[in-house]
């Protein structure tokens, strides 16, 4: 290199000059010279165009639009219809795309027949350009043609058609001596063997003992191995689960299919009140009705009509037992905690559950018809509001959100009712509801202690954790994006 100091070297010349054959080895040595500021490396990115598989067959048989055009130009004015395409040898896989290509060339369709414009010169010109490009690429063969030498619009068009052409991104490097490299006296240069790869042959002998080794460069760019990983939502659920478990909670589950009775009536949601429609419910045809035991229906009827023994006046009117037995997809996971209380009324508990719920919502950046809630209750003699607020604050602090505030809210089944908000990037975001179950809820269940309850949105929390602004991104099967989402 020093002998031809003004020259720039490509990889081939370097290989020749060093008398080595291993490209990676030579390129690596060049990189080291560059690190020592003796050599300058110039990189040049280019795009090389090759024929794709469809392009190969277009070269052999003609491009689809070229064949169609030949056929059209040979036909009598009267028999240029779509129906004729088939008998002319264009099968279904060709006639569909073919009609599209002809339209783009300015050939119209009138009552099923092709209409060629008066002045054909433009079409003829395009046809010959396209044929020439295919021809040029076929001639270039494996070497391909540098994209800068080709018509960019035509390349873009061909690239949009599947398999016609392949565009290869190529980086070529040139090495040249720097001033310092040129000035370095010959006497300071010596040839040394530095081992970059340890082989069994090397280890079998003694040479390794006194050899010089190339140090590892941990800053070099390397491909990131894409192994399997849990879906980010899975990891988030696991993390929430472990937080509640370490806070002493037990996990519960429930079915997606429930009754209006357990999903709403047991929660003292009035049967005729708009609050019922507030949660746009998916009612089921199959099962349309799920029987509920009379004892439950009786106690709900009593509480809804007259307030039962709670001192409440209830909602008045007549409680509809048929309405209560309607099958539906649960609209919130509060149905799980209520059923748990019904089955264990006299047992103190701290339970939680993470589950899917369903509501008729139009999909947009903040709504999905299926989403998940993080639900929980504390049922014990001394349960109270400060305990509820502290529990939620502790949970969010463990999740990494120490700023939590609660504000008054309304739910038909809690009093007092709270809205839970978390501070994120300077803004307060509502993440869920909470409160103390009303006596109208706990009395029919047979519970005599207070119950702290909450239900929070999982997806909303996930959006915070993953830094997303569109809820749909959580469930799009975009592998590249999923791979790049932070590990929890
Ligand atoms: N079920 C309420 C919802 O879906 C949340 C909630 C649960 C509120 C428990 C209070 C108590 O929004």
PDB file of N, CA and C in Angstrom, residues 151-213:
ATOM      1  N   UNK A 151     -33.697   3.939 -14.802  1.00  0.00           N
ATOM      2  CA  UNK A 151     -34.789   4.889 -14.589  1.00  0.00           C
ATOM      3  C   UNK A 151     -35.465   4.596 -13.248  1.00  0.00           C
ATOM      4  N   UNK A 152     -35.400   5.558 -12.306  1.00  0.00           N
ATOM      5  CA  UNK A 152     -35.851   5.254 -10.943  1.00  0.00           C
ATOM      6  C   UNK A 152     -37.351   4.977 -10.876  1.00  0.00           C
ATOM      7  N   UNK A 153     -38.132   5.694 -11.698  1.00  0.00           N
ATOM      8  CA  UNK A 153     -39.585   5.471 -11.678  1.00  0.00           C
ATOM      9  C   UNK A 153     -39.928   4.059 -12.143  1.00  0.00           C
ATOM     10  N   UNK A 154     -39.230   3.638 -13.185  1.00  0.00           N
ATOM     11  CA  UNK A 154     -39.478   2.307 -13.731  1.00  0.00           C
ATOM     12  C   UNK A 154     -39.070   1.236 -12.716  1.00  0.00           C
ATOM     13  N   UNK A 155     -37.936   1.470 -12.034  1.00  0.00           N
ATOM     14  CA  UNK A 155     -37.470   0.530 -11.022  1.00  0.00           C
ATOM     15  C   UNK A 155     -38.492   0.430  -9.893  1.00  0.00           C
ATOM     16  N   UNK A 156     -39.015   1.595  -9.488  1.00  0.00           N
ATOM     17  CA  UNK A 156     -40.005   1.611  -8.412  1.00  0.00           C
ATOM     18  C   UNK A 156     -41.241   0.809  -8.823  1.00  0.00           C
ATOM     19  N   UNK A 157     -41.669   1.016 -10.081  1.00  0.00           N
ATOM     20  CA  UNK A 157     -42.836   0.287 -10.572  1.00  0.00           C
ATOM     21  C   UNK A 157     -42.574  -1.227 -10.597  1.00  0.00           C
ATOM     22  N   UNK A 158     -41.440  -1.620 -11.117  1.00  0.00           N
ATOM     23  CA  UNK A 158     -41.107  -3.051 -11.183  1.00  0.00           C
ATOM     24  C   UNK A 158     -40.992  -3.657  -9.786  1.00  0.00           C
ATOM     25  N   UNK A 159     -40.442  -2.863  -8.872  1.00  0.00           N
ATOM     26  CA  UNK A 159     -40.244  -3.361  -7.508  1.00  0.00           C
ATOM     27  C   UNK A 159     -41.577  -3.603  -6.814  1.00  0.00           C
ATOM     28  N   UNK A 160     -42.598  -2.826  -7.212  1.00  0.00           N
ATOM     29  CA  UNK A 160     -43.917  -2.979  -6.584  1.00  0.00           C
ATOM     30  C   UNK A 160     -44.612  -4.243  -7.082  1.00  0.00           C
ATOM     31  N   UNK A 161     -44.103  -4.835  -8.169  1.00  0.00           N
ATOM     32  CA  UNK A 161     -44.700  -6.076  -8.687  1.00  0.00           C
ATOM     33  C   UNK A 161     -43.886  -7.250  -8.159  1.00  0.00           C
ATOM     34  N   UNK A 162     -44.590  -8.189  -7.523  1.00  0.00           N
ATOM     35  CA  UNK A 162     -43.875  -9.201  -6.749  1.00  0.00           C
ATOM     36  C   UNK A 162     -42.954 -10.091  -7.586  1.00  0.00           C
ATOM     37  N   UNK A 163     -41.704 -10.190  -7.179  1.00  0.00           N
ATOM     38  CA  UNK A 163     -40.758 -11.138  -7.771  1.00  0.00           C
ATOM     39  C   UNK A 163     -40.132 -10.709  -9.083  1.00  0.00           C
ATOM     40  N   UNK A 164     -40.538  -9.534  -9.596  1.00  0.00           N
ATOM     41  CA  UNK A 164     -40.023  -9.121 -10.898  1.00  0.00           C
ATOM     42  C   UNK A 164     -38.536  -8.771 -10.803  1.00  0.00           C
ATOM     43  N   UNK A 165     -38.193  -7.928  -9.837  1.00  0.00           N
ATOM     44  CA  UNK A 165     -36.780  -7.587  -9.660  1.00  0.00           C
ATOM     45  C   UNK A 165     -36.391  -7.701  -8.186  1.00  0.00           C
ATOM     46  N   UNK A 166     -35.118  -7.854  -7.949  1.00  0.00           N
ATOM     47  CA  UNK A 166     -34.600  -7.892  -6.583  1.00  0.00           C
ATOM     48  C   UNK A 166     -33.615  -6.732  -6.454  1.00  0.00           C
ATOM     49  N   UNK A 167     -33.781  -5.940  -5.397  1.00  0.00           N
ATOM     50  CA  UNK A 167     -32.843  -4.836  -5.194  1.00  0.00           C
ATOM     51  C   UNK A 167     -31.927  -5.202  -4.030  1.00  0.00           C
ATOM     52  N   UNK A 168     -30.644  -5.267  -4.334  1.00  0.00           N
ATOM     53  CA  UNK A 168     -29.675  -5.697  -3.331  1.00  0.00           C
ATOM     54  C   UNK A 168     -28.897  -4.472  -2.843  1.00  0.00           C
ATOM     55  N   UNK A 169     -28.801  -4.327  -1.515  1.00  0.00           N
ATOM     56  CA  UNK A 169     -28.032  -3.203  -0.976  1.00  0.00           C
ATOM     57  C   UNK A 169     -26.576  -3.648  -0.827  1.00  0.00           C
ATOM     58  N   UNK A 170     -25.687  -2.917  -1.435  1.00  0.00           N
ATOM     59  CA  UNK A 170     -24.275  -3.303  -1.422  1.00  0.00           C
ATOM     60  C   UNK A 170     -23.433  -2.197  -0.786  1.00  0.00           C
ATOM     61  N   UNK A 171     -22.544  -2.590   0.126  1.00  0.00           N
ATOM     62  CA  UNK A 171     -21.601  -1.625   0.682  1.00  0.00           C
ATOM     63  C   UNK A 171     -20.215  -1.948   0.133  1.00  0.00           C
ATOM     64  N   UNK A 172     -19.572  -0.980  -0.505  1.00  0.00           N
ATOM     65  CA  UNK A 172     -18.198  -1.250  -0.930  1.00  0.00           C
ATOM     66  C   UNK A 172     -17.262  -0.309  -0.170  1.00  0.00           C
ATOM     67  N   UNK A 173     -16.112  -0.851   0.211  1.00  0.00           N
ATOM     68  CA  UNK A 173     -15.167  -0.071   1.019  1.00  0.00           C
ATOM     69  C   UNK A 173     -13.878   0.156   0.249  1.00  0.00           C
ATOM     70  N   UNK A 174     -13.322   1.324   0.428  1.00  0.00           N
ATOM     71  CA  UNK A 174     -12.023   1.623  -0.159  1.00  0.00           C
ATOM     72  C   UNK A 174     -11.091   2.042   0.970  1.00  0.00           C
ATOM     73  N   UNK A 175      -9.865   1.550   0.851  1.00  0.00           N
ATOM     74  CA  UNK A 175      -8.861   1.862   1.872  1.00  0.00           C
ATOM     75  C   UNK A 175      -7.825   2.792   1.265  1.00  0.00           C
ATOM     76  N   UNK A 176      -7.426   3.805   2.007  1.00  0.00           N
ATOM     77  CA  UNK A 176      -6.319   4.645   1.526  1.00  0.00           C
ATOM     78  C   UNK A 176      -5.482   5.079   2.728  1.00  0.00           C
ATOM     79  N   UNK A 177      -4.214   5.368   2.469  1.00  0.00           N
ATOM     80  CA  UNK A 177      -3.308   5.746   3.564  1.00  0.00           C
ATOM     81  C   UNK A 177      -3.617   7.154   4.051  1.00  0.00           C
ATOM     82  N   UNK A 178      -3.516   7.364   5.334  1.00  0.00           N
ATOM     83  CA  UNK A 178      -3.627   8.721   5.878  1.00  0.00           C
ATOM     84  C   UNK A 178      -2.234   9.335   5.876  1.00  0.00           C
ATOM     85  N   UNK A 179      -2.202  10.621   6.205  1.00  0.00           N
ATOM     86  CA  UNK A 179      -0.925  11.325   6.289  1.00  0.00           C
ATOM     87  C   UNK A 179       0.006  10.564   7.244  1.00  0.00           C
ATOM     88  N   UNK A 180      -0.528  10.211   8.425  1.00  0.00           N
ATOM     89  CA  UNK A 180       0.271   9.516   9.445  1.00  0.00           C
ATOM     90  C   UNK A 180       0.766   8.183   8.922  1.00  0.00           C
ATOM     91  N   UNK A 181      -0.063   7.505   8.163  1.00  0.00           N
ATOM     92  CA  UNK A 181       0.308   6.210   7.595  1.00  0.00           C
ATOM     93  C   UNK A 181       1.452   6.358   6.614  1.00  0.00           C
ATOM     94  N   UNK A 182       1.407   7.468   5.871  1.00  0.00           N
ATOM     95  CA  UNK A 182       2.451   7.691   4.879  1.00  0.00           C
ATOM     96  C   UNK A 182       3.788   8.040   5.543  1.00  0.00           C
ATOM     97  N   UNK A 183       3.694   8.762   6.674  1.00  0.00           N
ATOM     98  CA  UNK A 183       4.916   9.243   7.327  1.00  0.00           C
ATOM     99  C   UNK A 183       5.597   8.192   8.192  1.00  0.00           C
ATOM    100  N   UNK A 184       4.867   7.135   8.539  1.00  0.00           N
ATOM    101  CA  UNK A 184       5.402   6.126   9.449  1.00  0.00           C
ATOM    102  C   UNK A 184       6.651   5.482   8.844  1.00  0.00           C
ATOM    103  N   UNK A 185       7.795   5.575   9.548  1.00  0.00           N
ATOM    104  CA  UNK A 185       9.029   5.021   8.971  1.00  0.00           C
ATOM    105  C   UNK A 185       8.986   3.496   8.859  1.00  0.00           C
ATOM    106  N   UNK A 186       9.530   3.017   7.780  1.00  0.00           N
ATOM    107  CA  UNK A 186       9.550   1.586   7.480  1.00  0.00           C
ATOM    108  C   UNK A 186      10.132   0.788   8.635  1.00  0.00           C
ATOM    109  N   UNK A 187      11.137   1.379   9.315  1.00  0.00           N
ATOM    110  CA  UNK A 187      11.846   0.664  10.380  1.00  0.00           C
ATOM    111  C   UNK A 187      10.930   0.331  11.560  1.00  0.00           C
ATOM    112  N   UNK A 188       9.840   1.109  11.698  1.00  0.00           N
ATOM    113  CA  UNK A 188       8.947   0.826  12.821  1.00  0.00           C
ATOM    114  C   UNK A 188       7.924  -0.253  12.508  1.00  0.00           C
ATOM    115  N   UNK A 189       7.935  -0.709  11.272  1.00  0.00           N
ATOM    116  CA  UNK A 189       6.951  -1.724  10.895  1.00  0.00           C
ATOM    117  C   UNK A 189       7.546  -3.111  11.015  1.00  0.00           C
ATOM    118  N   UNK A 190       6.818  -4.006  11.638  1.00  0.00           N
ATOM    119  CA  UNK A 190       7.275  -5.397  11.653  1.00  0.00           C
ATOM    120  C   UNK A 190       6.059  -6.288  11.489  1.00  0.00           C
ATOM    121  N   UNK A 191       6.266  -7.473  10.997  1.00  0.00           N
ATOM    122  CA  UNK A 191       5.152  -8.361  10.757  1.00  0.00           C
ATOM    123  C   UNK A 191       4.995  -9.302  11.945  1.00  0.00           C
ATOM    124  N   UNK A 192       3.793  -9.332  12.490  1.00  0.00           N
ATOM    125  CA  UNK A 192       3.553 -10.214  13.636  1.00  0.00           C
ATOM    126  C   UNK A 192       2.283 -11.004  13.405  1.00  0.00           C
ATOM    127  N   UNK A 193       2.280 -12.212  13.865  1.00  0.00           N
ATOM    128  CA  UNK A 193       1.066 -13.009  13.726  1.00  0.00           C
ATOM    129  C   UNK A 193       0.219 -12.829  14.991  1.00  0.00           C
ATOM    130  N   UNK A 194      -0.978 -12.333  14.801  1.00  0.00           N
ATOM    131  CA  UNK A 194      -1.890 -12.162  15.935  1.00  0.00           C
ATOM    132  C   UNK A 194      -3.053 -13.129  15.731  1.00  0.00           C
ATOM    133  N   UNK A 195      -3.300 -13.939  16.729  1.00  0.00           N
ATOM    134  CA  UNK A 195      -4.323 -14.970  16.558  1.00  0.00           C
ATOM    135  C   UNK A 195      -5.712 -14.428  16.900  1.00  0.00           C
ATOM    136  N   UNK A 196      -6.585 -14.536  15.928  1.00  0.00           N
ATOM    137  CA  UNK A 196      -7.938 -14.012  16.109  1.00  0.00           C
ATOM    138  C   UNK A 196      -8.925 -15.104  16.419  1.00  0.00           C
ATOM    139  N   UNK A 197      -8.540 -16.344  16.122  1.00  0.00           N
ATOM    140  CA  UNK A 197      -9.486 -17.438  16.312  1.00  0.00           C
ATOM    141  C   UNK A 197      -8.746 -18.651  16.890  1.00  0.00           C
ATOM    142  N   UNK A 198      -9.231 -19.156  17.971  1.00  0.00           N
ATOM    143  CA  UNK A 198      -8.566 -20.312  18.580  1.00  0.00           C
ATOM    144  C   UNK A 198      -9.143 -21.588  17.963  1.00  0.00           C
ATOM    145  N   UNK A 199      -8.249 -22.405  17.395  1.00  0.00           N
ATOM    146  CA  UNK A 199      -8.715 -23.623  16.720  1.00  0.00           C
ATOM    147  C   UNK A 199      -8.182 -24.845  17.467  1.00  0.00           C
ATOM    148  N   UNK A 200      -8.799 -26.019  17.264  1.00  0.00           N
ATOM    149  CA  UNK A 200      -8.295 -27.245  17.907  1.00  0.00           C
ATOM    150  C   UNK A 200      -6.841 -27.515  17.526  1.00  0.00           C
ATOM    151  N   UNK A 201      -6.495 -27.216  16.242  1.00  0.00           N
ATOM    152  CA  UNK A 201      -5.118 -27.451  15.782  1.00  0.00           C
ATOM    153  C   UNK A 201      -4.130 -26.650  16.626  1.00  0.00           C
ATOM    154  N   UNK A 202      -4.502 -25.390  16.875  1.00  0.00           N
ATOM    155  CA  UNK A 202      -3.636 -24.510  17.654  1.00  0.00           C
ATOM    156  C   UNK A 202      -3.433 -25.081  19.059  1.00  0.00           C
ATOM    157  N   UNK A 203      -4.515 -25.558  19.653  1.00  0.00           N
ATOM    158  CA  UNK A 203      -4.441 -26.038  21.032  1.00  0.00           C
ATOM    159  C   UNK A 203      -3.693 -27.359  21.158  1.00  0.00           C
ATOM    160  N   UNK A 204      -3.699 -28.156  20.061  1.00  0.00           N
ATOM    161  CA  UNK A 204      -2.993 -29.434  20.109  1.00  0.00           C
ATOM    162  C   UNK A 204      -1.496 -29.260  20.193  1.00  0.00           C
ATOM    163  N   UNK A 205      -0.986 -28.195  19.579  1.00  0.00           N
ATOM    164  CA  UNK A 205       0.459 -27.975  19.593  1.00  0.00           C
ATOM    165  C   UNK A 205       0.883 -27.103  20.776  1.00  0.00           C
ATOM    166  N   UNK A 206       2.089 -26.560  20.671  1.00  0.00           N
ATOM    167  CA  UNK A 206       2.602 -25.706  21.747  1.00  0.00           C
ATOM    168  C   UNK A 206       2.575 -24.237  21.363  1.00  0.00           C
ATOM    169  N   UNK A 207       2.260 -23.988  20.075  1.00  0.00           N
ATOM    170  CA  UNK A 207       2.368 -22.624  19.554  1.00  0.00           C
ATOM    171  C   UNK A 207       1.527 -21.624  20.346  1.00  0.00           C
ATOM    172  N   UNK A 208       0.417 -22.079  20.872  1.00  0.00           N
ATOM    173  CA  UNK A 208      -0.494 -21.155  21.573  1.00  0.00           C
ATOM    174  C   UNK A 208       0.155 -20.515  22.798  1.00  0.00           C
ATOM    175  N   UNK A 209       1.183 -21.199  23.356  1.00  0.00           N
ATOM    176  CA  UNK A 209       1.745 -20.726  24.632  1.00  0.00           C
ATOM    177  C   UNK A 209       2.370 -19.341  24.520  1.00  0.00           C
ATOM    178  N   UNK A 210       3.093 -19.124  23.421  1.00  0.00           N
ATOM    179  CA  UNK A 210       3.780 -17.837  23.301  1.00  0.00           C
ATOM    180  C   UNK A 210       3.143 -16.922  22.253  1.00  0.00           C
ATOM    181  N   UNK A 211       1.987 -17.341  21.770  1.00  0.00           N
ATOM    182  CA  UNK A 211       1.363 -16.565  20.693  1.00  0.00           C
ATOM    183  C   UNK A 211       0.799 -15.247  21.214  1.00  0.00           C
ATOM    184  N   UNK A 212       0.568 -14.340  20.228  1.00  0.00           N
ATOM    185  CA  UNK A 212      -0.059 -13.068  20.565  1.00  0.00           C
ATOM    186  C   UNK A 212      -1.523 -13.162  20.131  1.00  0.00           C
ATOM    187  N   UNK A 213      -2.423 -12.707  20.970  1.00  0.00           N
ATOM    188  CA  UNK A 213      -3.844 -12.852  20.645  1.00  0.00           C
ATOM    189  C   UNK A 213      -4.495 -11.516  20.385  1.00  0.00           C
TER     190      UNK A 213
END
